[in-house]
Structure formats: structure tokens, C-alpha cells
Tab-separated table of C-alpha atoms and ligand atoms in Angstrom:
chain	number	residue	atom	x	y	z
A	1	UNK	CA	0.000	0.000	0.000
A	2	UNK	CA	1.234	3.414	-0.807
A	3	UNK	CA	1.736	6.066	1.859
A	4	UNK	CA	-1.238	8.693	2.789
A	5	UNK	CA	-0.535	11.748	3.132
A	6	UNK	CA	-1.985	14.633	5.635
A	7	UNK	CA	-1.857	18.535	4.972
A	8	UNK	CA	-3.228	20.567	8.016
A	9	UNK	CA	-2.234	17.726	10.308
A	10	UNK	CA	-1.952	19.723	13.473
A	11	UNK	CA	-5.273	21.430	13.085
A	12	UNK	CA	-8.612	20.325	14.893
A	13	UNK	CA	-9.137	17.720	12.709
A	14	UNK	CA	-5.617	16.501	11.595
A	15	UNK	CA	-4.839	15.994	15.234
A	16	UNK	CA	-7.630	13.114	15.243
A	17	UNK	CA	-7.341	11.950	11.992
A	18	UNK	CA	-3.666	11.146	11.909
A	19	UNK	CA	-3.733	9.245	14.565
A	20	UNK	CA	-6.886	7.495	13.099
A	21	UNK	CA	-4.575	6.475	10.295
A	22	UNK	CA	-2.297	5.598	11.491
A	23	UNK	CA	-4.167	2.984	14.398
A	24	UNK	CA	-6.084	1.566	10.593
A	25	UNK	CA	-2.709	1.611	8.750
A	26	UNK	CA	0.180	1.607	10.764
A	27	UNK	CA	2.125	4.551	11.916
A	28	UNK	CA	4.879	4.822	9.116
A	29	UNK	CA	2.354	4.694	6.632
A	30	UNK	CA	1.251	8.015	7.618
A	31	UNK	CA	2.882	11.341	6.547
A	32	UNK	CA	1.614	14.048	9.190
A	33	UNK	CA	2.759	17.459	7.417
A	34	UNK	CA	2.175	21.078	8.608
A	35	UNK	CA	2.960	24.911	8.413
A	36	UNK	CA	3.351	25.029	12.050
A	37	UNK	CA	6.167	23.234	14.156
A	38	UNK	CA	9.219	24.422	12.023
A	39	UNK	CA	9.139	28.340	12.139
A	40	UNK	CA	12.771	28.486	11.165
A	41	UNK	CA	11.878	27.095	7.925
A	42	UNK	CA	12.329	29.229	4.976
A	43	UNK	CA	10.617	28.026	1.119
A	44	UNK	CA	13.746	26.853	-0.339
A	45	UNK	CA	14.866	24.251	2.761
A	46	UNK	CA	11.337	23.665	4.223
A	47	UNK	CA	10.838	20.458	2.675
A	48	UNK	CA	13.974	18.629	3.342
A	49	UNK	CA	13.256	19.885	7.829
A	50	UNK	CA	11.646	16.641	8.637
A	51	UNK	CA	11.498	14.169	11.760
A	52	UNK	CA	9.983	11.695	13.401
A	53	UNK	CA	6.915	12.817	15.429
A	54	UNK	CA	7.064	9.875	17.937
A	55	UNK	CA	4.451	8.016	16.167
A	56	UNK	CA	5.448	8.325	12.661
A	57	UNK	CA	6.576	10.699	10.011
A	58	UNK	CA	6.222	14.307	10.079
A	59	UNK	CA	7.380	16.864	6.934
A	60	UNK	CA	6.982	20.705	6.725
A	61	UNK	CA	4.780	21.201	4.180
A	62	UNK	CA	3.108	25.006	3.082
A	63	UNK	CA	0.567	23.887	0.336
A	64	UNK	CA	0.763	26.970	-1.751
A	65	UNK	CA	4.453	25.632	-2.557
A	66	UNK	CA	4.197	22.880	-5.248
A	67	UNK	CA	8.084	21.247	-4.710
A	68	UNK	CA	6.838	20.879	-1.150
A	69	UNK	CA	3.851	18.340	-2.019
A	70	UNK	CA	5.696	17.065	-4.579
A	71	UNK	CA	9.121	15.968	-2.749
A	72	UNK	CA	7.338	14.830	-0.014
A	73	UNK	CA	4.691	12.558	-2.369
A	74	UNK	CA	7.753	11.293	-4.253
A	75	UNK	CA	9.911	10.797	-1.112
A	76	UNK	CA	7.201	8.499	0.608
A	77	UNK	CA	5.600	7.027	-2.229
A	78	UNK	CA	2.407	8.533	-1.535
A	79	UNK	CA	-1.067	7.126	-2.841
A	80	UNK	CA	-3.459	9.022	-1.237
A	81	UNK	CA	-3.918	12.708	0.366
A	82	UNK	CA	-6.165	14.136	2.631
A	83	UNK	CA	-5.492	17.661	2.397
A	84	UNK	CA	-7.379	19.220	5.209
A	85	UNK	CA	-5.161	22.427	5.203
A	86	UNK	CA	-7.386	25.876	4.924
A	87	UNK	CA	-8.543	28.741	6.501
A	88	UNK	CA	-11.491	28.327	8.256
A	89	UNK	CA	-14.866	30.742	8.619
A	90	UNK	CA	-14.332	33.876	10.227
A	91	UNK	CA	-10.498	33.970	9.817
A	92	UNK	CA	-10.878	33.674	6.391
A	93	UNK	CA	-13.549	36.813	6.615
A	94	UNK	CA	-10.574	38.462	8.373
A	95	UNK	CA	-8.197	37.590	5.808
A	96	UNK	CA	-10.152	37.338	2.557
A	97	UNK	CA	-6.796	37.034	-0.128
A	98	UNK	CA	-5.014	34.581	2.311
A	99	UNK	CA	-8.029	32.511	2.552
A	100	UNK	CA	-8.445	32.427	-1.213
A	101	UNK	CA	-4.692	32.085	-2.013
A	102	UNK	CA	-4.474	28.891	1.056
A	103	UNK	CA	-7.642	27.216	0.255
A	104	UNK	CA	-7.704	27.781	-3.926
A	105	UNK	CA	-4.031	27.540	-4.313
A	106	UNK	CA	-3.119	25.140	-1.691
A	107	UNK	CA	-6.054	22.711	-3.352
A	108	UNK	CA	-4.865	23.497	-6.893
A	109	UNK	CA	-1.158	22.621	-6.431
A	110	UNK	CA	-2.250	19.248	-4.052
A	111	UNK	CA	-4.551	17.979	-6.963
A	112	UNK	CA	-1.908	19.331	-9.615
A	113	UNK	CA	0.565	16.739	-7.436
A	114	UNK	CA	-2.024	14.341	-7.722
A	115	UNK	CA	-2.465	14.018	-10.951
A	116	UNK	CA	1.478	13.990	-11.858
A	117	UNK	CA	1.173	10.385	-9.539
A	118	UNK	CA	-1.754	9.204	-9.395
A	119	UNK	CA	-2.737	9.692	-5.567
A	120	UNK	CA	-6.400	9.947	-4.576
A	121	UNK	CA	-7.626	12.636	-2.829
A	122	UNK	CA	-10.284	13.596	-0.063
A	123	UNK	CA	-11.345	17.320	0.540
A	124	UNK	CA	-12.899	18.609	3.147
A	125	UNK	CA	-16.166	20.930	2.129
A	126	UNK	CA	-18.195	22.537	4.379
A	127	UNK	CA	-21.995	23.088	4.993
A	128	UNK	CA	-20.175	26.899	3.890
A	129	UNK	CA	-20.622	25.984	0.587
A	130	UNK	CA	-24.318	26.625	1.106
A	131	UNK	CA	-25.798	30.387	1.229
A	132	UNK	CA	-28.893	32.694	2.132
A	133	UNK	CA	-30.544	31.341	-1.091
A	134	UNK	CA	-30.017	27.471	-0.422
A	135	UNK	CA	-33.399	26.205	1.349
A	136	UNK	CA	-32.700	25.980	4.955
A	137	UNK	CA	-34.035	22.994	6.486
A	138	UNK	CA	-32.788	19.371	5.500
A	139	UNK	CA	-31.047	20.821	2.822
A	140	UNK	CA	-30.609	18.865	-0.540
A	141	UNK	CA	-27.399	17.105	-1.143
A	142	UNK	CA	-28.278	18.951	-4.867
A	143	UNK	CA	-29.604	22.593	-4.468
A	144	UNK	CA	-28.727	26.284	-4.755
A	145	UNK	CA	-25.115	26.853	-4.072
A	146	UNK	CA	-24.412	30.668	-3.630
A	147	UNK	CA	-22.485	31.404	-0.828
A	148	UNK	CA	-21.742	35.035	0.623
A	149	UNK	CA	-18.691	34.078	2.455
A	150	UNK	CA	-14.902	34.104	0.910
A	151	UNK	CA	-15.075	30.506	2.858
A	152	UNK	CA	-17.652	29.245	1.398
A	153	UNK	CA	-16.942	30.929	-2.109
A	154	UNK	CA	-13.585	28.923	-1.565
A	155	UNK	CA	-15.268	25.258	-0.908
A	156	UNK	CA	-17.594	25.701	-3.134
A	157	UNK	CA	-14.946	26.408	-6.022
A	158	UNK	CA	-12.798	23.707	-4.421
A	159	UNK	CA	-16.000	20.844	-4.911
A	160	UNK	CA	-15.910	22.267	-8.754
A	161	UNK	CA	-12.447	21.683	-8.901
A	162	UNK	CA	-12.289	18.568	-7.998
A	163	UNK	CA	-14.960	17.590	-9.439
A	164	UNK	CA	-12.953	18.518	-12.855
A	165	UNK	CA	-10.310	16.905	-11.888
A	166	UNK	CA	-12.376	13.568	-11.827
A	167	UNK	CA	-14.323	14.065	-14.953
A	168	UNK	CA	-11.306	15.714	-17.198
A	169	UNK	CA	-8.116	13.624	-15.450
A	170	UNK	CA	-9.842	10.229	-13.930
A	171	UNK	CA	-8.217	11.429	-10.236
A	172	UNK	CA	-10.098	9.747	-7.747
A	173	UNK	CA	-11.223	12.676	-5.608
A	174	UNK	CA	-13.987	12.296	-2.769
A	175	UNK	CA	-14.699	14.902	-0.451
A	176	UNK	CA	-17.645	15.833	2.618
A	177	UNK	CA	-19.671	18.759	3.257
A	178	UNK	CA	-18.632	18.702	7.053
A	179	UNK	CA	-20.885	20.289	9.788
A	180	UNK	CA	-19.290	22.275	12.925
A	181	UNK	CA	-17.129	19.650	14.721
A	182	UNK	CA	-16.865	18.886	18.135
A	183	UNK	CA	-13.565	17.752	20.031
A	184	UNK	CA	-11.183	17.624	22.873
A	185	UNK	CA	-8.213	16.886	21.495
A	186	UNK	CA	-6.854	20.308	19.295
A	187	UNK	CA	-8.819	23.256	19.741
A	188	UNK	CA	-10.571	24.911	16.808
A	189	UNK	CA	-8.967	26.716	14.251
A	190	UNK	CA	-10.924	30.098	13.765
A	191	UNK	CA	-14.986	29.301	12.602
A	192	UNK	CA	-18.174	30.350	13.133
A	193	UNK	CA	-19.041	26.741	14.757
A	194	UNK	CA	-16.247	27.282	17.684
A	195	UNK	CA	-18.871	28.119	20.325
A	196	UNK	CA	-19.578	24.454	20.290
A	197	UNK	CA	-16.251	23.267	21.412
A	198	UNK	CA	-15.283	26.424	23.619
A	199	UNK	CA	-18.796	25.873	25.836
A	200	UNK	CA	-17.716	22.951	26.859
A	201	UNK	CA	-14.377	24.388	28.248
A	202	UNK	CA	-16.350	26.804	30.109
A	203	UNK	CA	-18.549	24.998	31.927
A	204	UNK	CA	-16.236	22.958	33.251
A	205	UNK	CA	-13.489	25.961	34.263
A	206	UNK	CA	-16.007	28.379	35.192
A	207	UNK	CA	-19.659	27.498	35.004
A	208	UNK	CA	-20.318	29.446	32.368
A	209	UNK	CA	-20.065	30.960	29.162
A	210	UNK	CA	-20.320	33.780	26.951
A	211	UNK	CA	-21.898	32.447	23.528
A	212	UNK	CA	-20.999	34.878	20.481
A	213	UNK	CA	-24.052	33.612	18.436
A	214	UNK	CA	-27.662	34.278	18.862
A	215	UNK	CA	-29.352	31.333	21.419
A	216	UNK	CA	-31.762	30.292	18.104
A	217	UNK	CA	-28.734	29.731	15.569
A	218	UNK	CA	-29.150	25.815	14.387
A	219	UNK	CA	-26.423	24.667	12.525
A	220	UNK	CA	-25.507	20.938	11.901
A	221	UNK	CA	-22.832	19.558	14.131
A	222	UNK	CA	-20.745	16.604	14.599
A	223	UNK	CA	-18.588	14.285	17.398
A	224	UNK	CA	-15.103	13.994	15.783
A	225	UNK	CA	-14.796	10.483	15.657
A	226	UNK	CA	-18.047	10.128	13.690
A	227	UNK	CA	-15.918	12.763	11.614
A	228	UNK	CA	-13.002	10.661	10.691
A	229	UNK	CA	-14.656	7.812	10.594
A	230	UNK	CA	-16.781	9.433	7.351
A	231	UNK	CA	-13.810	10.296	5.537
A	232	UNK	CA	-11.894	6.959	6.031
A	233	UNK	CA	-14.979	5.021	4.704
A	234	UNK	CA	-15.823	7.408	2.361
A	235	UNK	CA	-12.214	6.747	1.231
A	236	UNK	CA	-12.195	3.281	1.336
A	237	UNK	CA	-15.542	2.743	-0.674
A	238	UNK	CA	-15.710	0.731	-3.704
A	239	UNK	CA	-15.441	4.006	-6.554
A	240	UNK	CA	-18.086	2.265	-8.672
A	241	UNK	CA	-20.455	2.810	-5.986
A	242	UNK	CA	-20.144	6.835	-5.716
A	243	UNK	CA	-22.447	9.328	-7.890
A	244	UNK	CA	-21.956	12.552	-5.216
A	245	UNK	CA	-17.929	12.070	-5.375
A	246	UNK	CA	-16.716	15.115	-4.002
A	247	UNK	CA	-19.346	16.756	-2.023
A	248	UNK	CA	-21.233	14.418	0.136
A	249	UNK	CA	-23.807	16.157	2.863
A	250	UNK	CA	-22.921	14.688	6.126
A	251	UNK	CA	-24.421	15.147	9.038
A	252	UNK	CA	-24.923	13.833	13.118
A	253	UNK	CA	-27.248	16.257	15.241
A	254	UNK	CA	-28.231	20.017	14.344
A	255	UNK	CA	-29.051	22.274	17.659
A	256	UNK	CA	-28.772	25.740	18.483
A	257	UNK	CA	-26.724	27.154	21.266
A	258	UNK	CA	-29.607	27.464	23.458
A	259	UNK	CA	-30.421	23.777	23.415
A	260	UNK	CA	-26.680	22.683	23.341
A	261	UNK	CA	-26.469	24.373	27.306
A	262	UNK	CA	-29.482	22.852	28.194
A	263	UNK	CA	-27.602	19.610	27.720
A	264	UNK	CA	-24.587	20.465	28.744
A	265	UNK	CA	-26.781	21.603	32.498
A	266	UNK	CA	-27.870	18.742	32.741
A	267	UNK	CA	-24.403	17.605	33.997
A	268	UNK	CA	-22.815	21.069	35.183
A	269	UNK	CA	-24.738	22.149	37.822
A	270	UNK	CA	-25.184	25.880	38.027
A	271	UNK	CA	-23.884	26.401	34.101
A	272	UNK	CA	-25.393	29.567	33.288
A	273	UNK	CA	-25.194	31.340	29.231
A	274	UNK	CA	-25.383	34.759	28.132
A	275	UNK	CA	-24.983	36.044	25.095
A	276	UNK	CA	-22.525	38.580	23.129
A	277	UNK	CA	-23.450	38.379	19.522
A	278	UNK	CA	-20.459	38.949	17.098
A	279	UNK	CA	-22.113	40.205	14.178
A	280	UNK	CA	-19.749	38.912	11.635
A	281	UNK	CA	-20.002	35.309	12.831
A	282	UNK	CA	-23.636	36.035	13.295
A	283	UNK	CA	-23.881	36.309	9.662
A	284	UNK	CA	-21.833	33.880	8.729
A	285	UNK	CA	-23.961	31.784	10.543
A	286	UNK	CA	-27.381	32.933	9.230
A	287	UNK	CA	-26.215	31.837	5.720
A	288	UNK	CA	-25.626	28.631	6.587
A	289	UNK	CA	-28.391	25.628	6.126
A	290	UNK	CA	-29.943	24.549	9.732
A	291	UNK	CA	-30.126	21.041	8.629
A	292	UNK	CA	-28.731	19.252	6.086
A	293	UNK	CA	-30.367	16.070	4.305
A	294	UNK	CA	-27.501	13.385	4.218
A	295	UNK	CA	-29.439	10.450	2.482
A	296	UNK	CA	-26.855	10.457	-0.538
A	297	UNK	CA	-24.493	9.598	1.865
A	298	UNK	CA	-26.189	6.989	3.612
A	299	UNK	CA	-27.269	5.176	0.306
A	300	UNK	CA	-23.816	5.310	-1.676
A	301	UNK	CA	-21.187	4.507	0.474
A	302	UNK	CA	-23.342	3.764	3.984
A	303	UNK	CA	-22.793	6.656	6.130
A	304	UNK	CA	-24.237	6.457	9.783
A	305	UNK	CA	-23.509	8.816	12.647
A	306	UNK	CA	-22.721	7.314	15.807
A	307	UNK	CA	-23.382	10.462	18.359
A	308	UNK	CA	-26.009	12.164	19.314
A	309	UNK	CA	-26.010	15.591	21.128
A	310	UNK	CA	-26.778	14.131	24.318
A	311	UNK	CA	-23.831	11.180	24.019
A	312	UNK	CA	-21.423	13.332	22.806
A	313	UNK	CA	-22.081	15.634	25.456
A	314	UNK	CA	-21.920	13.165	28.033
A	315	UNK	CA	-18.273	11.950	26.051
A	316	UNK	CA	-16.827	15.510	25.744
A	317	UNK	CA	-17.519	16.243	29.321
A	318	UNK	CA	-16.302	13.080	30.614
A	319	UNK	CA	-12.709	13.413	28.315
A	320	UNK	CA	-12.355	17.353	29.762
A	321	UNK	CA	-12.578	16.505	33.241
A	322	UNK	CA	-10.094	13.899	32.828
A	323	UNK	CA	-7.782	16.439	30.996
A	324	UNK	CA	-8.260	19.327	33.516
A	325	UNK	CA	-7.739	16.756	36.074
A	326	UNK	CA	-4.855	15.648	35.201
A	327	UNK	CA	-3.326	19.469	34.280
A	328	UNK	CA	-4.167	20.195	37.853
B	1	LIG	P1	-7.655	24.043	11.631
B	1	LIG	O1	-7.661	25.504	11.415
B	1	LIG	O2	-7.793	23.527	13.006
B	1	LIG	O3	-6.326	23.418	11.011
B	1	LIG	C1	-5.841	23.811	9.755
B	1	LIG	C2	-4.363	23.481	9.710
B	1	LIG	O4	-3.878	23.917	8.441
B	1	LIG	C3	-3.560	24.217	10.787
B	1	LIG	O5	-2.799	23.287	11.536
B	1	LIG	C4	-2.670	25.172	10.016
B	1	LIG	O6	-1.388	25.346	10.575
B	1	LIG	C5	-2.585	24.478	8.648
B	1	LIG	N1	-2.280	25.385	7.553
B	1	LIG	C6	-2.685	26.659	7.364
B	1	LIG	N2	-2.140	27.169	6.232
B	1	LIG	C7	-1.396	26.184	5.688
B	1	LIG	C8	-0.596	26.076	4.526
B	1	LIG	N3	-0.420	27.115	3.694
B	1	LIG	N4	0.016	24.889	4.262
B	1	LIG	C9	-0.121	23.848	5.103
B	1	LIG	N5	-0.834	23.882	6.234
B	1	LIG	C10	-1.470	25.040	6.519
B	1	LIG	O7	-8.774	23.425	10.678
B	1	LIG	P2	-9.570	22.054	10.845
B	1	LIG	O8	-10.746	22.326	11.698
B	1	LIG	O9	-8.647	20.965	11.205
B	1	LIG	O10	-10.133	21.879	9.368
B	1	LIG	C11	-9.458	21.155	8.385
B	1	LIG	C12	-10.247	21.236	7.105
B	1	LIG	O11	-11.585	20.799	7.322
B	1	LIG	C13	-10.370	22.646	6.530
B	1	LIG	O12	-10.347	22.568	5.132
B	1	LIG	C14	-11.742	23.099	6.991
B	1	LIG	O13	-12.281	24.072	6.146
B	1	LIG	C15	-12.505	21.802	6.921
B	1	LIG	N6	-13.677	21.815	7.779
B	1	LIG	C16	-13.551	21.923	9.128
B	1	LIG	C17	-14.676	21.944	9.929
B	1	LIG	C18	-14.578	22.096	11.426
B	1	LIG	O14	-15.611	22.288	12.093
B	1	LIG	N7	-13.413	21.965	12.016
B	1	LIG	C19	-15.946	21.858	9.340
B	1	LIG	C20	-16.048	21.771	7.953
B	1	LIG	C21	-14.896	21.730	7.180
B	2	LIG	N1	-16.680	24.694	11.389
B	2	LIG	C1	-16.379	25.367	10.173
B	2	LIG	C2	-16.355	26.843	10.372
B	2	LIG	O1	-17.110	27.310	11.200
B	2	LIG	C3	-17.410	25.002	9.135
B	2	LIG	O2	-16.795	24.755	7.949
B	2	LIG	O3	-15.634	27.518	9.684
């Protein structure tokens, strides 16, 4: 089997996904690569910075730098990349042309890599693909796609792309719409769906928390491991069997802040919420579908979710004590 490759490996995701790997796979078939960890690292000697992680490999890799990819593909024999480095939500509202020269460019030169040998690719979308004109509730995994975000005019481009990449160069590309995910392990990297990880945090340290979007916001959400468990199967699915390659709605619970505390009380006594609306996540937010319809999924390659919002609750409170417990 040829190596797999991870770009954004120290990121939310990356940091659960790697090791997801590398448990399925084995460690050294697993190339964890990053912008972070080497800030000595200038473009022309970046590549050739690498070590050993502890678990397995680990290479300096900025996707908007082609040689990069492509010495590190060609060093480990790579097959297959997830490239999960981006910008996320309201960063990339910060930083509009980073955010469209990371996601665009760093996706353009991974799939141009791709295609010189022959790896597969999965890409993370986003329910930010979606805008104020998609229909709301149990959105279509086919509908109106006109996002007012530079993130979601980004992921949206990015499921074109590699859907052209399929049709026009037979690269195996697959890709999810990902909700807002929830974890313990790395903290979020900058999106409007952060209030769902930093609550948690807060009721534990202090009992309560400041939410920075409106108590009625419902957005779709999901438990990382249901997370990486989607994009390893989706990976490993027979191709013959996919239709929606590249953009597959995926989803596990959808709740609004309001009724995400009311769970979390339940097992925090005292955990109070107020509210602080920022109004650019606000409206990042408000563009975004409430529910997604994930039956495309389900059919062609057998997604099921595995959490619900009151067991992954119950899981992410459980895995914070233990972590606060054992910082203390
Ligand atoms: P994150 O912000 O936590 O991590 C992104 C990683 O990419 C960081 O470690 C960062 O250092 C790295 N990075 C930034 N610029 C880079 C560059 N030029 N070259 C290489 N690496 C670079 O993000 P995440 O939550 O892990 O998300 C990963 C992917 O999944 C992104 O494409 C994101 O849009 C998508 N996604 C995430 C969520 C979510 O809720 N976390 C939901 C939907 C989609
Ligand atoms: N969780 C992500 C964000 O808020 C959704 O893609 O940016």
C-alpha cells in the first residue's frame, strides 16, 4: 500500500485523523505534514526539515508551494492525500486574499501533485458551501449553491475543482460537506461553529459561558470520531459505488446554542449562558443551512452517525474533566 498523506495535520481535525490512520494503517504509513512546528523554515529548505513525530513521520509542508507536495509525495511514495489544510470561517472573513490564495491555491497545487502520480484525494467541504438562497431545512445534497462568504466561495470552487479533476483527469477525488465539529483533542482553528467546542471548556473551568451567536442559531454539528470515521470510509468505498464524489452532505445532530447548554446543564450544575453576539459570525452563521439532508451519503457509500447531542455531550464532558484533572 502506498503512503497517505496529511496537509493541516496539526489542526482540529488533523490531530484526530492522523492518529486514526495511522491505528487503521500503521504509523509509518502516515505522513503528518504542517505549516506550524518548524518556524525556522524558509521556502527553499522547508521540505527537506523533517522528523519523526514519535508516532510516525512528520514533513513541513506550506501547500501553496508545489516542490513541497511534490518531494514529499515522491519521497514516501504517496497514494493518497487528505489535504485538510485551509482557513477556516471567520479567519478567512478576516483575511479574505489569504483565505483564497491557502484554500484555492493550496487545493490546486495538491490535486496538480495528484495528478502527476496518481494519488487519490479527499477534501474537506463545508456546509459553507451553502448560502442565504439554499433552502434551509434538510437541505438537498443537490440545491442552490451561492455562498456570501470568501469561505464558502472557496469550498464551493474547491468541490468544482475537484470535481474537474475527476471528470477531465480520472483522479479519484472524494470529499464531505462537514458540519461544525466537536472535540477535545486540538482546539478549533478560527470558525463560526467554535462556540460548540469552547462551551464545553467553560462549563467545566467556570460554570459558564459567553456564547458569540444568537441562542436560536441551528447549525448541523458533529462528534469527531463520527468525523473521521466518514472520511476513512468514504475513502475506502468501492469508486463504482459513488455518484456525489466530491461533495457528500454529512451530518450527526443540528441544535442551536440554546439547546446545546441545556444539555450540557444537565451535567454542570449551576452552568449559566449569556450572550454577546459577534455580528460577523452572526452572519456567517445565518447563511448557513440549519439542517442538512444526508441520504446520498447513507445510500452510496453507507454513512451512519454514531453520536447524538446528548452522548457526545456526556463523552466531551467526561474526556475534559479527565484532561483538567490531570493538568491540575
Ligand atoms: P484548523 O484551522 O484547526 O487546522 C488547519 C491546519 O492547516 C492548521 O494546523 C494550520 O497550521 C494548517 N495550515 C494553514 N495554512 C497552511 C498552509 N499554507 N500549508 C499547510 N498547512 C497550513 O482546521 P480544521 O478544523 O482541522 O479543518 C481542516 C479542514 O476541514 C479545513 O479545510 C476546513 O475548512 C474543513 N472543515 C472543518 C470543519 C470544522 O468544524 N473543524 C468543518 C467543515 C470543514
Ligand atoms: N466549522 C467550520 C467553520 O465554522 C465550518 O466549515 O468555519
Amino acid at each position: 500500500m502506498r503512503r497517505i498523506l496529511v496537509t493541516g495535520a496539526l489542526g482540529q481535525i488533523g490531530s484526530e485523523l492522523v492518529p486514526a490512520l495511522r491505528d487503521r494503517y500503521g504509523a509509518d504509513r502516515v505522513v503528518a505534514t504542517d505549516v506550524r512546528m518548524h518556524t525556522f523554515s524558509t521556502d527553499g529548505e522547508a521540505a527537506d526539515r523533517e522528523a519523526a513525530d514519535g508516532d510516525g513521520p512528520f514533513a513541513y509542508v506550506d501547500c501553496v508551494h508545489i516542490r513541497q507536495i511534490a518531494d514529499v509525495v515522491q519521497r514516501y511514495d504517496v497514494g493518497t492525500i487528505y489535504h485538510l489544510a485551509a482557513l477556516l470561517s471567520a479567519v478567512a472573513e478576516e483575511r479574505p486574499r489569504e483565505a483564497w490564495d491557502v484554500n484555492m491555491g493550496g487545493l490546486y497545487r495538491v490535486l496538480e501533485v495528484a495528478r502527476e502520480h496518481a494519488c487519490a484525494v479527499f477534501f474537506p467541504s463545508s456546509i459553507g458551501a451553502f448560502g442565504p438562497s439554499t433552502p434551509r431545512d434538510q437541505t438537498p445534497q443537490d440545491t442552490i449553491q451561492r455562498p456570501t462568504t470568501i469561505y464558502g466561495i472557496t469550498k464551493l470552487s474547491a468541490e468544482l475543482l475537484c470535481d474537474y479533476y475527476a471528470q477531465r483527469f480520472g483522479l479519484d477525488t472524494r470529499g464531505l460537506r462537514l458540519p461544525g465539529l466537536i472535540s477535545y483533542v486540538a482546539p478549533p482553528g478560527g470558525g463560526t461553529t467554535d462556540y460548540a467546542v469552547q462551551i464545553f471548556h467553560q462549563a467545566l473551568r467556570y460554570q459558564h459561558y459567553t456564547c458569540f451567536l444568537r441562542a436560536d442559531t441551528c447549525l448541523d454539528m458533529m462528534y469527531m470520531p463520527d468525523a473521521t470515521r466518514a472520511m476513512i470510509e468514504l475513502m475506502e468505498t468501492d469508486a463504482s459505488r459513488l455518484l456525489h464524489r466530491n461533495a457528500f452532505n454529512v451530518s450527526a445532530a443540528s441544535f442551536t446554542p440554546a439547546q446545546l447548554a441545556d444539555e450540557i446543564r444537565l451535567h454542570v450544575e449551576g452552568f449559566a449562558m449569556d450572550y454577546d453576539v459577534d455580528p460577523v459570525r452572526q452572519k456567517i452563521a445565518d447563511s448557513w443551512p440549519d439542517s442538512v439532508d444526508d441520504r446520498a451519503a447513507r445510500e452510496e457509500w453507507g454513512w451512519e452517525p454514531e453520536w447524538d447531542l446528548p452522548s457526545m455531550t456526556r463523552d466531551m464532558l467526561h474526556n475534559l474533566r479527565l484532561r483538567l484533572g490531570s493538568a491540575s
